[in-house]
Amino acid sequence: MPAELLPGLAQTAALVAVLALLWRPVGDWMARVFTSTHDLAIERGAYRLLGVDPAREQSWQSYAKSVLAISLVGVLLLYGLQRLQALLPLSLGQPAVPELLAANTAASFVSNTNWQSYSPELTMGHLVQLGGLTVQNFVSAAVGIAVAIALVRGLSRRRAETIGSFWVDLVRASVRILLPLAGIAALVLVLGGVVQALSPYGAATGIAGQQLTVPLGPVASQEAIKLAGTNGGGFFNANSAHPFENPAAWTSLVQTVLMLLIPVALTRTFGTMVGDRRQGLAILGAMTAIFLASLTILSIVESAGLGTAPGLAGGAMEGKEVRFGVLGTTLFGTVSTATSTGAVNGMHDSFTAFGGLLPMLNMMLGEVAPGGVGSGLYGMLVLAIIAVFLSGLLVGRSPEYLGKRIGPREMKLASLMILVTPTLVLAGTALSFAIPAVRASVEGESLWNPGLHGLSEVLYAFTSAANNNGSAFAGLTASTPWFTVALGIAMLLGRLVPIVLVLALAGSFARQGAAPATVGTLPTHRPLFVGLLVGVTVIVTALTYFPILTLGPIAEGLL
């Protein structure tokens, strides 16, 4: 085994070990958070401020309206904050953010995407970063967790008309889970050398002895929730490749742990809340199988980069930081796109053709391995419902999941949910090249790499936006009016439409009673079902995206 691969393998082993140690206590803690009848003093104050009764639960329709309402308020507040930036304290002399860019950024952070078609350190002052972007990092992550818990309640309740209170779930997710985790993470990152200051700039000496002025700011506090909430938006344009955000290999490991911790632990929360922890293990098993397959293939492809220079460097090192190496970059890239984070410690656009295909596939799978905070769990549960239904068609078993019958209404909702993002991705990519005026703009202003790779860049952009990831093939100039508007719409629809469908599914299941298990009921906790779930996840994606992938990254890789 080449010596240069050992640090990357050790980092992967350490990641697995840490997650294995934390999976149970964190998962059980989150289950207690959402089943407790006790409210903390700070939570009661938040309820009074919001004007809600924490004891009053909501139907799925009311729950969905609350999600949409807080999303609308978030977009308007963040848009206004950016437009008024020049008048605010801690603006660092930055002007107001332009209208379209402000709208795109507001949609991006409210939808948990954190797509950034601008250089943050040159565009945003500290107040907008702290009071706008960081706040939405907490809120959007809490919304995702709340929706997942609502679906779990729908699967566990019997003949109920409610699925919980959105406001209680939102406040508890923020106060008891995200704030403590982000606080601890920020301290660890500061100890690792991540910058945390209100000073706008600092002085440094370059390698040639020249005096430099470098931007500073409250980086560690934003970095912590950016990762723990699977948000992904960086304080600096280089994101987690910047030494002020990610100084060393061990801080990169900490960041991968933060991205995976809540999505992985939610599988334990799910099993605990439905009363059968084997169900959570089955979901985790499917997630793990897909994740490890993606990581292995990407690592092999990038380590075996063709050509003399990659061979001498021990892999395709273009766009990768030497302090992380090939495997440190492929691990981070896989984690970032298998979740909905979108943070990067290397440039995905510089991956080999087949290497760039893997992060794209992670997103196209629906980011369910293990996915974003909350969104990964409810995405995989929807696929589990589809897998149960398909198995019933194939072998004549009763289509039931956790004692809930899967009828026409449930299948329509599940089918619509998995069709939303492919529709947005394929339609956005097609329109970018099909409309003459738009195509002229795209090819004239946005694409630095025409041809097959140019198609891949546009496809990656809409895949990232619709799946609320936020990473990009950076060779695409996405600040043009077309991409600013189109990607903003894709982010909002890709976030809110699936949430409404999932909540409708939760309401439908909650109203049902318990269907007794029979000899025809498919056991959904065994390895056979895990394999079926992985197969359904991969096949649904392959049938949907294979034609467009053959025109982009696959064709590019075969040349």
Coordinates of C-alpha atoms in Angstrom, one line a residue:
M1 CA 0.0 0.0 0.0
P2 CA 1.5 3.4 -1.0
A3 CA 2.6 5.3 2.1
E4 CA 0.8 8.5 1.0
L5 CA -2.6 6.7 1.3
L6 CA -2.1 5.8 5.0
P7 CA -3.1 9.2 6.5
G8 CA -6.3 9.2 4.5
L9 CA -7.2 5.6 5.5
A10 CA -6.5 6.4 9.1
Q11 CA -8.7 9.5 8.9
T12 CA -11.6 7.4 7.5
A13 CA -11.1 4.8 10.3
A14 CA -11.1 7.5 12.9
L15 CA -14.3 8.9 11.4
V16 CA -16.1 5.6 11.6
A17 CA -14.9 5.0 15.2
V18 CA -16.1 8.4 16.4
L19 CA -19.5 8.1 14.8
A20 CA -19.9 4.6 16.2
L21 CA -19.2 6.0 19.7
L22 CA -21.6 8.9 19.4
W23 CA -24.4 7.3 17.4
R24 CA -26.2 5.8 20.4
P25 CA -26.0 8.6 23.0
V26 CA -26.7 11.4 20.5
G27 CA -29.6 9.5 18.9
D28 CA -31.1 8.7 22.3
W29 CA -30.7 12.3 23.4
M30 CA -32.6 13.6 20.4
A31 CA -35.4 11.0 21.0
R32 CA -35.7 12.4 24.5
V33 CA -35.7 15.9 23.3
F34 CA -38.8 15.3 21.0
T35 CA -40.7 13.1 23.4
S36 CA -40.2 15.1 26.6
T37 CA -43.2 16.8 28.1
H38 CA -41.0 19.3 30.0
D39 CA -40.1 22.8 28.5
L40 CA -37.0 24.7 29.5
A41 CA -37.3 28.3 30.8
I42 CA -35.7 29.7 27.7
E43 CA -38.1 27.6 25.5
R44 CA -41.2 28.9 27.4
G45 CA -39.9 32.5 26.7
A46 CA -39.5 31.7 23.0
Y47 CA -43.1 30.4 22.9
R48 CA -44.4 33.5 24.5
L49 CA -42.5 35.6 22.0
L50 CA -43.9 33.6 19.1
G51 CA -47.4 33.7 20.6
V52 CA -47.9 29.9 20.5
D53 CA -49.2 27.4 22.9
P54 CA -46.7 24.5 23.3
A55 CA -49.3 22.1 24.4
R56 CA -51.4 22.5 21.3
E57 CA -50.4 20.2 18.5
Q58 CA -51.0 20.8 14.8
S59 CA -52.5 18.9 11.9
W60 CA -50.2 18.3 9.0
Q61 CA -51.8 21.2 7.1
S62 CA -51.1 23.6 10.0
Y63 CA -47.6 22.2 10.4
A64 CA -46.9 22.8 6.7
K65 CA -48.3 26.3 6.9
S66 CA -46.0 27.1 9.8
V67 CA -42.9 25.8 7.9
L68 CA -43.9 27.9 4.9
A69 CA -44.5 31.0 7.1
I70 CA -41.2 30.9 8.8
S71 CA -39.5 30.3 5.5
L72 CA -41.2 33.4 3.9
V73 CA -40.3 35.5 6.9
G74 CA -36.7 34.3 6.8
V75 CA -36.3 35.1 3.1
L76 CA -37.8 38.6 3.6
L77 CA -35.6 39.4 6.7
L78 CA -32.4 38.1 5.1
Y79 CA -33.1 40.0 1.9
G80 CA -33.8 43.2 3.8
L81 CA -30.6 42.8 5.9
Q82 CA -28.5 42.5 2.8
R83 CA -30.1 45.4 1.0
L84 CA -29.6 47.7 4.1
Q85 CA -26.0 46.5 4.7
A86 CA -24.4 49.9 4.0
L87 CA -26.5 51.5 6.8
L88 CA -25.8 48.8 9.4
P89 CA -23.0 48.6 12.0
L90 CA -20.1 46.1 11.3
S91 CA -20.7 46.5 7.6
L92 CA -16.9 46.9 7.1
G93 CA -17.7 49.6 4.5
Q94 CA -19.4 47.0 2.2
P95 CA -22.2 48.4 0.0
A96 CA -25.7 47.0 -0.2
V97 CA -25.9 43.6 -1.9
P98 CA -27.5 43.8 -5.4
E99 CA -31.2 42.9 -5.6
L100 CA -30.9 39.6 -7.5
L101 CA -27.9 38.4 -5.6
A102 CA -29.6 39.3 -2.3
A103 CA -32.7 37.4 -3.3
N104 CA -30.7 34.4 -4.4
T105 CA -28.7 34.4 -1.2
A106 CA -31.8 34.7 0.9
A107 CA -33.4 31.8 -0.9
S108 CA -30.2 29.8 -0.6
F109 CA -29.7 30.1 3.2
V110 CA -33.4 29.7 4.1
S111 CA -33.5 26.5 2.0
N112 CA -30.4 25.1 3.8
T113 CA -28.5 25.2 0.4
N114 CA -26.0 28.0 1.1
W115 CA -25.2 28.4 -2.6
Q116 CA -22.8 31.3 -2.8
S117 CA -22.3 33.0 -6.2
Y118 CA -20.1 35.7 -4.6
S119 CA -17.0 36.0 -2.5
P120 CA -18.3 36.2 1.1
E121 CA -15.3 38.1 2.6
L122 CA -15.6 40.7 -0.1
T123 CA -19.4 41.0 -0.1
M124 CA -20.8 40.6 3.4
G125 CA -20.1 42.6 6.5
H126 CA -19.9 40.9 9.9
L127 CA -23.5 41.8 10.9
V128 CA -25.0 40.2 7.9
Q129 CA -22.7 37.1 8.4
L130 CA -23.7 36.8 12.0
G131 CA -27.2 38.2 12.2
G132 CA -28.4 36.9 8.9
L133 CA -26.5 34.0 7.4
T134 CA -25.6 32.2 10.7
V135 CA -29.1 32.6 12.1
Q136 CA -30.6 31.0 9.0
N137 CA -28.0 28.2 9.4
F138 CA -29.6 27.4 12.7
V139 CA -33.2 27.9 11.6
S140 CA -33.0 25.9 8.3
A141 CA -31.3 23.0 10.1
A142 CA -33.9 23.0 12.8
V143 CA -36.7 23.0 10.2
G144 CA -35.2 19.9 8.6
I145 CA -35.0 18.1 11.9
A146 CA -38.6 19.1 12.8
V147 CA -40.0 17.7 9.5
A148 CA -38.2 14.4 10.0
I149 CA -39.5 14.1 13.5
A150 CA -43.1 14.9 12.2
L151 CA -42.8 12.0 9.7
V152 CA -41.5 9.6 12.5
R153 CA -44.5 10.6 14.6
G154 CA -46.8 9.9 11.7
L155 CA -45.4 6.4 11.4
S156 CA -45.6 5.8 15.2
R157 CA -49.0 7.2 16.1
R158 CA -52.3 5.5 15.7
R159 CA -55.6 7.2 14.6
A160 CA -54.2 10.7 15.4
E161 CA -55.1 13.9 13.7
T162 CA -51.9 15.7 14.7
I163 CA -48.2 15.2 14.1
G164 CA -46.8 17.5 16.8
S165 CA -46.2 21.2 17.1
F166 CA -43.8 22.7 14.6
W167 CA -42.9 25.6 16.9
V168 CA -42.0 23.2 19.8
D169 CA -39.9 21.1 17.4
L170 CA -38.2 24.1 16.0
V171 CA -37.3 25.6 19.3
R172 CA -36.2 22.3 20.9
A173 CA -34.0 21.4 17.9
S174 CA -32.4 24.8 18.1
V175 CA -32.0 25.1 21.9
R176 CA -31.3 21.5 22.9
I177 CA -29.4 20.1 19.9
L178 CA -27.9 22.7 17.5
L179 CA -26.8 25.4 19.9
P180 CA -25.0 23.1 22.3
L181 CA -23.4 21.1 19.5
A182 CA -22.3 24.3 17.6
G183 CA -20.9 25.9 20.8
I184 CA -18.7 22.8 21.5
A185 CA -17.7 22.6 17.9
A186 CA -16.7 26.3 17.7
L187 CA -14.4 25.9 20.8
V188 CA -12.8 22.8 19.3
L189 CA -12.2 24.7 15.9
V190 CA -10.8 27.7 17.7
L191 CA -8.3 25.4 19.5
G192 CA -7.5 24.0 16.1
G193 CA -6.6 27.5 14.7
V194 CA -9.8 28.5 13.1
V195 CA -10.2 32.3 13.2
Q196 CA -12.7 33.9 15.6
A197 CA -12.6 37.7 15.7
L198 CA -14.6 40.8 15.1
S199 CA -11.6 42.6 13.6
P200 CA -12.2 43.2 9.9
Y201 CA -8.6 42.7 8.8
G202 CA -5.2 41.5 10.1
A203 CA -1.6 42.0 9.1
A204 CA 0.6 39.1 7.9
T205 CA 4.0 38.6 6.3
G206 CA 4.1 36.7 3.0
I207 CA 6.6 34.1 2.0
A208 CA 8.6 36.7 0.1
G209 CA 8.7 39.0 3.1
Q210 CA 6.0 41.3 1.8
Q211 CA 3.4 42.8 4.2
L212 CA -0.2 41.5 3.5
T213 CA -3.6 42.5 4.7
V214 CA -5.8 39.5 5.3
P215 CA -9.6 39.4 6.1
L216 CA -10.7 38.2 9.5
G217 CA -14.0 37.7 11.2
P218 CA -16.2 35.4 13.4
V219 CA -15.3 32.3 11.3
A220 CA -15.3 29.5 13.9
S221 CA -18.9 30.3 15.1
Q222 CA -20.2 30.2 11.6
E223 CA -18.1 27.2 10.6
A224 CA -19.5 25.2 13.5
I225 CA -23.2 25.5 12.5
K226 CA -22.4 25.5 8.8
L227 CA -21.2 21.9 9.3
A228 CA -23.4 20.6 12.2
G229 CA -26.5 21.9 10.4
T230 CA -25.3 20.6 7.0
N231 CA -25.5 24.1 5.6
G232 CA -22.1 24.5 3.9
G233 CA -21.8 28.2 3.2
G234 CA -18.2 29.4 4.0
F235 CA -17.0 32.6 5.5
F236 CA -14.4 32.7 2.8
N237 CA -14.8 32.0 -0.9
A238 CA -12.4 29.0 -0.7
N239 CA -14.7 27.5 2.0
S240 CA -13.1 24.7 4.0
A241 CA -10.1 24.7 1.7
H242 CA -9.1 28.1 3.3
P243 CA -6.6 27.7 6.2
F244 CA -8.6 30.1 8.3
E245 CA -11.6 27.8 8.1
N246 CA -9.8 24.5 8.1
P247 CA -6.1 24.7 9.1
A248 CA -5.1 21.0 9.4
A249 CA -5.9 17.4 8.6
W250 CA -7.3 16.8 12.1
T251 CA -9.7 19.9 11.9
S252 CA -10.9 18.5 8.6
L253 CA -11.7 15.2 10.4
V254 CA -13.6 17.2 13.0
Q255 CA -15.6 18.9 10.2
T256 CA -16.5 15.5 8.6
V257 CA -17.7 14.3 12.0
L258 CA -19.9 17.4 12.4
M259 CA -21.5 16.9 9.0
L260 CA -22.4 13.3 9.7
L261 CA -23.2 13.3 13.4
I262 CA -26.9 14.4 13.4
P263 CA -27.9 12.7 10.1
V264 CA -26.4 9.4 11.3
A265 CA -27.7 9.7 14.9
L266 CA -31.2 10.4 13.7
T267 CA -31.5 6.8 12.5
R268 CA -31.2 5.8 16.2
T269 CA -33.8 8.5 17.1
F270 CA -36.1 7.0 14.5
G271 CA -35.8 3.5 15.8
T272 CA -36.3 4.6 19.4
M273 CA -39.4 6.7 18.6
V274 CA -41.1 3.9 16.6
G275 CA -40.4 1.4 19.3
D276 CA -38.1 -0.9 17.2
R277 CA -34.5 0.1 17.1
R278 CA -33.8 -2.6 14.5
Q279 CA -35.7 -0.4 12.0
G280 CA -33.2 2.4 12.6
L281 CA -30.3 0.0 12.1
A282 CA -31.8 -1.1 8.8
I283 CA -32.0 2.5 7.6
L284 CA -28.5 3.2 8.8
G285 CA -27.3 0.0 7.0
A286 CA -28.7 1.2 3.7
M287 CA -27.2 4.7 4.1
T288 CA -23.8 3.2 5.1
A289 CA -23.7 0.8 2.1
I290 CA -24.3 3.6 -0.4
F291 CA -21.8 6.0 1.3
L292 CA -19.0 3.5 1.5
A293 CA -19.5 2.5 -2.2
S294 CA -19.3 6.1 -3.3
L295 CA -16.3 6.9 -1.1
T296 CA -14.4 3.9 -2.3
I297 CA -15.0 4.5 -6.0
L298 CA -14.2 8.2 -5.7
S299 CA -11.0 7.5 -3.8
I300 CA -9.8 4.9 -6.3
V301 CA -10.6 7.1 -9.3
E302 CA -8.8 10.2 -7.8
S303 CA -5.8 8.2 -6.5
A304 CA -5.3 6.5 -9.9
G305 CA -5.4 9.8 -11.8
L306 CA -4.0 9.2 -15.3
G307 CA -0.9 10.9 -16.5
T308 CA 2.7 11.5 -15.4
A309 CA 2.0 14.4 -13.1
P310 CA -0.7 12.6 -11.1
G311 CA 1.5 9.5 -10.9
L312 CA 4.4 11.5 -9.4
A313 CA 2.0 13.3 -7.0
G314 CA 0.4 10.1 -5.8
G315 CA -3.0 11.0 -7.4
A316 CA -4.8 13.8 -9.2
M317 CA -3.7 16.7 -6.9
E318 CA -5.1 19.6 -9.0
G319 CA -7.5 21.6 -6.9
K320 CA -6.6 19.6 -3.7
E321 CA -4.8 21.0 -0.6
V322 CA -1.5 19.2 0.1
R323 CA -2.3 19.3 3.9
F324 CA -5.3 17.0 3.2
G325 CA -4.0 14.9 0.4
V326 CA -6.1 12.9 -2.1
L327 CA -8.0 10.7 0.4
G328 CA -8.6 13.5 2.8
T329 CA -10.2 15.4 -0.1
T330 CA -12.3 12.5 -1.4
L331 CA -13.5 11.8 2.1
F332 CA -14.6 15.4 2.7
G333 CA -16.2 15.6 -0.8
T334 CA -18.1 12.4 -0.3
V335 CA -19.4 13.5 3.1
S336 CA -20.3 16.9 1.9
T337 CA -22.4 15.7 -1.1
A338 CA -23.8 12.6 0.6
T339 CA -25.1 15.0 3.2
S340 CA -26.7 18.3 2.0
T341 CA -23.7 20.3 3.3
G342 CA -21.9 21.4 0.1
A343 CA -18.8 22.6 1.9
V344 CA -15.5 21.8 0.2
N345 CA -11.9 21.4 1.2
G346 CA -10.9 21.0 -2.5
M347 CA -12.3 22.0 -5.8
H348 CA -14.8 19.5 -7.3
D349 CA -14.4 21.0 -10.7
S350 CA -10.8 19.8 -10.7
F351 CA -11.7 16.2 -10.0
T352 CA -11.2 13.8 -12.8
A353 CA -14.2 13.3 -15.1
F354 CA -15.4 10.2 -13.3
G355 CA -14.3 11.7 -10.0
G356 CA -16.6 14.6 -10.6
L357 CA -19.4 12.2 -11.4
L358 CA -19.4 10.7 -7.9
P359 CA -20.3 13.9 -6.0
M360 CA -23.0 14.6 -8.6
L361 CA -24.4 11.1 -8.1
N362 CA -24.5 11.5 -4.3
M363 CA -26.8 14.5 -4.8
M364 CA -28.9 12.8 -7.5
L365 CA -29.5 9.9 -5.1
G366 CA -31.5 12.5 -3.1
E367 CA -28.7 13.0 -0.5
V368 CA -29.9 10.1 1.6
A369 CA -26.6 8.5 2.5
P370 CA -27.0 9.8 5.2
G371 CA -28.4 13.1 3.9
G372 CA -28.9 16.5 5.5
V373 CA -30.1 17.0 9.1
G374 CA -33.6 15.7 8.9
S375 CA -33.9 15.7 5.1
G376 CA -31.7 12.6 4.8
L377 CA -33.9 10.6 7.2
Y378 CA -37.2 11.6 5.7
G379 CA -35.8 11.1 2.2
M380 CA -34.7 7.6 3.0
L381 CA -38.0 6.8 4.7
V382 CA -39.9 7.8 1.6
L383 CA -37.6 5.5 -0.5
A384 CA -38.3 2.7 2.1
I385 CA -42.0 3.2 1.6
I386 CA -41.5 2.8 -2.2
A387 CA -39.3 -0.3 -1.7
V388 CA -42.0 -1.9 0.5
F389 CA -44.7 -1.2 -2.2
L390 CA -42.5 -2.5 -5.0
S391 CA -41.7 -5.7 -3.1
G392 CA -45.4 -6.2 -2.5
L393 CA -46.0 -6.0 -6.3
L394 CA -43.2 -8.4 -7.0
V395 CA -44.0 -11.2 -4.5
G396 CA -47.6 -10.5 -3.5
R397 CA -46.8 -9.4 0.0
S398 CA -48.9 -6.9 1.9
P399 CA -47.5 -3.3 1.4
E400 CA -47.1 -2.3 5.0
Y401 CA -44.4 -0.3 6.7
L402 CA -44.2 -0.3 10.5
G403 CA -47.8 -1.4 10.7
K404 CA -49.0 1.3 8.3
R405 CA -50.7 0.3 5.0
I406 CA -49.3 1.9 1.9
G407 CA -52.3 2.7 -0.3
P408 CA -52.8 4.8 -3.4
R409 CA -52.7 8.1 -1.5
E410 CA -49.4 7.3 0.2
M411 CA -47.8 6.1 -3.0
K412 CA -48.9 9.2 -4.9
L413 CA -47.3 11.4 -2.2
A414 CA -44.1 9.3 -2.2
S415 CA -43.8 9.3 -5.9
L416 CA -44.4 13.0 -6.3
M417 CA -41.7 13.6 -3.6
I418 CA -39.0 11.7 -5.5
L419 CA -39.9 13.4 -8.8
V420 CA -39.6 17.0 -7.6
T421 CA -35.8 17.3 -7.7
P422 CA -35.2 15.4 -10.9
T423 CA -37.8 17.7 -12.6
L424 CA -36.1 20.8 -11.4
V425 CA -32.6 19.5 -12.3
L426 CA -33.4 18.3 -15.8
A427 CA -35.7 21.2 -16.6
G428 CA -33.2 23.8 -15.4
T429 CA -30.4 22.2 -17.3
A430 CA -32.5 21.9 -20.5
L431 CA -33.7 25.5 -20.4
S432 CA -30.2 26.7 -20.0
F433 CA -29.3 25.4 -23.4
A434 CA -32.7 25.2 -25.2
I435 CA -33.8 28.9 -25.0
P436 CA -31.7 30.8 -27.6
A437 CA -31.3 34.0 -25.5
V438 CA -30.5 32.0 -22.4
R439 CA -28.1 29.7 -24.2
A440 CA -26.3 32.7 -25.7
S441 CA -25.9 34.2 -22.2
V442 CA -24.8 30.9 -20.7
E443 CA -22.2 30.2 -23.4
G444 CA -21.1 33.8 -23.6
E445 CA -20.8 34.7 -20.0
S446 CA -21.0 31.7 -17.7
L447 CA -19.1 28.8 -19.2
W448 CA -15.3 28.9 -19.1
N449 CA -15.2 25.3 -20.2
P450 CA -17.5 24.7 -23.3
G451 CA -18.3 21.3 -24.6
L452 CA -18.9 18.2 -22.4
H453 CA -17.5 19.7 -19.3
G454 CA -19.6 22.8 -19.7
L455 CA -22.7 20.7 -19.7
S456 CA -21.5 18.9 -16.6
E457 CA -21.0 22.3 -14.9
V458 CA -24.5 23.4 -15.6
L459 CA -26.0 20.0 -14.6
Y460 CA -24.0 20.1 -11.4
A461 CA -25.3 23.6 -10.6
F462 CA -29.0 22.6 -10.9
T463 CA -28.4 19.3 -9.1
S464 CA -26.8 21.1 -6.2
A465 CA -29.5 23.8 -6.1
A466 CA -32.5 21.5 -6.4
N467 CA -31.1 19.1 -3.8
N468 CA -30.1 22.0 -1.4
N469 CA -26.5 21.1 -1.4
G470 CA -24.7 24.3 -2.4
S471 CA -21.4 22.9 -3.8
A472 CA -20.4 23.8 -7.3
F473 CA -18.2 23.1 -10.3
A474 CA -16.5 26.4 -9.9
G475 CA -15.7 26.9 -13.5
L476 CA -19.3 28.1 -14.0
T477 CA -20.0 31.8 -13.5
A478 CA -23.4 31.6 -11.7
S479 CA -23.8 35.3 -11.0
T480 CA -25.6 36.1 -14.3
P481 CA -29.3 37.0 -14.1
W482 CA -30.4 33.7 -15.6
F483 CA -28.6 31.5 -13.1
T484 CA -29.3 33.8 -10.2
V485 CA -33.0 33.6 -10.8
A486 CA -33.3 30.0 -12.0
L487 CA -31.1 28.5 -9.3
G488 CA -32.9 30.6 -6.6
I489 CA -36.3 29.1 -7.8
A490 CA -34.8 25.6 -7.9
M491 CA -33.5 26.0 -4.3
L492 CA -36.9 27.1 -2.9
L493 CA -39.0 24.5 -4.8
G494 CA -36.5 21.8 -4.1
R495 CA -36.8 22.5 -0.4
L496 CA -40.4 23.4 0.3
V497 CA -42.4 21.1 -2.1
P498 CA -40.8 17.9 -0.8
I499 CA -41.4 19.1 2.8
V500 CA -45.1 19.7 2.2
L501 CA -45.4 16.3 0.6
V502 CA -43.6 14.6 3.5
L503 CA -45.9 16.3 6.0
A504 CA -48.9 15.2 4.0
L505 CA -47.5 11.7 4.1
A506 CA -47.0 12.0 7.9
G507 CA -50.6 13.1 8.3
S508 CA -51.9 10.2 6.2
F509 CA -50.0 7.6 8.3
A510 CA -51.0 9.2 11.6
R511 CA -54.7 8.8 10.9
Q512 CA -54.3 5.1 10.3
G513 CA -54.6 2.4 12.9
A514 CA -52.1 -0.4 13.4
A515 CA -52.2 -3.1 10.7
P516 CA -51.4 -6.5 12.4
A517 CA -48.3 -8.3 11.0
T518 CA -49.1 -11.4 9.1
V519 CA -47.0 -14.1 7.3
G520 CA -47.4 -11.8 4.2
T521 CA -45.8 -8.8 5.9
L522 CA -42.3 -7.9 4.7
P523 CA -39.8 -7.7 7.5
T524 CA -38.1 -4.3 7.1
H525 CA -35.3 -4.8 9.7
R526 CA -33.4 -7.6 7.9
P527 CA -30.5 -7.5 5.5
L528 CA -32.7 -8.6 2.6
F529 CA -34.7 -5.3 3.0
V530 CA -31.6 -3.3 3.4
G531 CA -30.4 -4.7 0.0
L532 CA -33.7 -4.0 -1.6
L533 CA -33.7 -0.4 -0.3
V534 CA -30.2 0.2 -1.6
G535 CA -31.3 -1.3 -5.0
V536 CA -34.4 0.9 -5.2
T537 CA -32.4 4.0 -4.3
V538 CA -29.8 3.4 -7.0
I539 CA -32.2 2.2 -9.7
V540 CA -34.6 5.1 -9.4
T541 CA -31.6 7.5 -9.8
A542 CA -30.1 5.6 -12.7
L543 CA -33.3 5.5 -14.7
T544 CA -33.8 9.2 -14.1
Y545 CA -30.4 10.7 -14.7
F546 CA -28.5 8.2 -16.8
P547 CA -29.3 9.8 -20.2
I548 CA -28.0 13.3 -19.2
L549 CA -25.0 11.8 -17.4
T550 CA -24.0 10.0 -20.6
L551 CA -23.9 13.4 -22.4
G552 CA -21.7 15.0 -19.7
P553 CA -19.3 13.4 -17.2
I554 CA -19.5 9.8 -18.6
A555 CA -18.8 10.9 -22.1
E556 CA -16.0 13.2 -20.8
G557 CA -14.5 10.3 -18.9
L558 CA -14.5 8.0 -21.9
L559 CA -12.7 10.4 -24.2

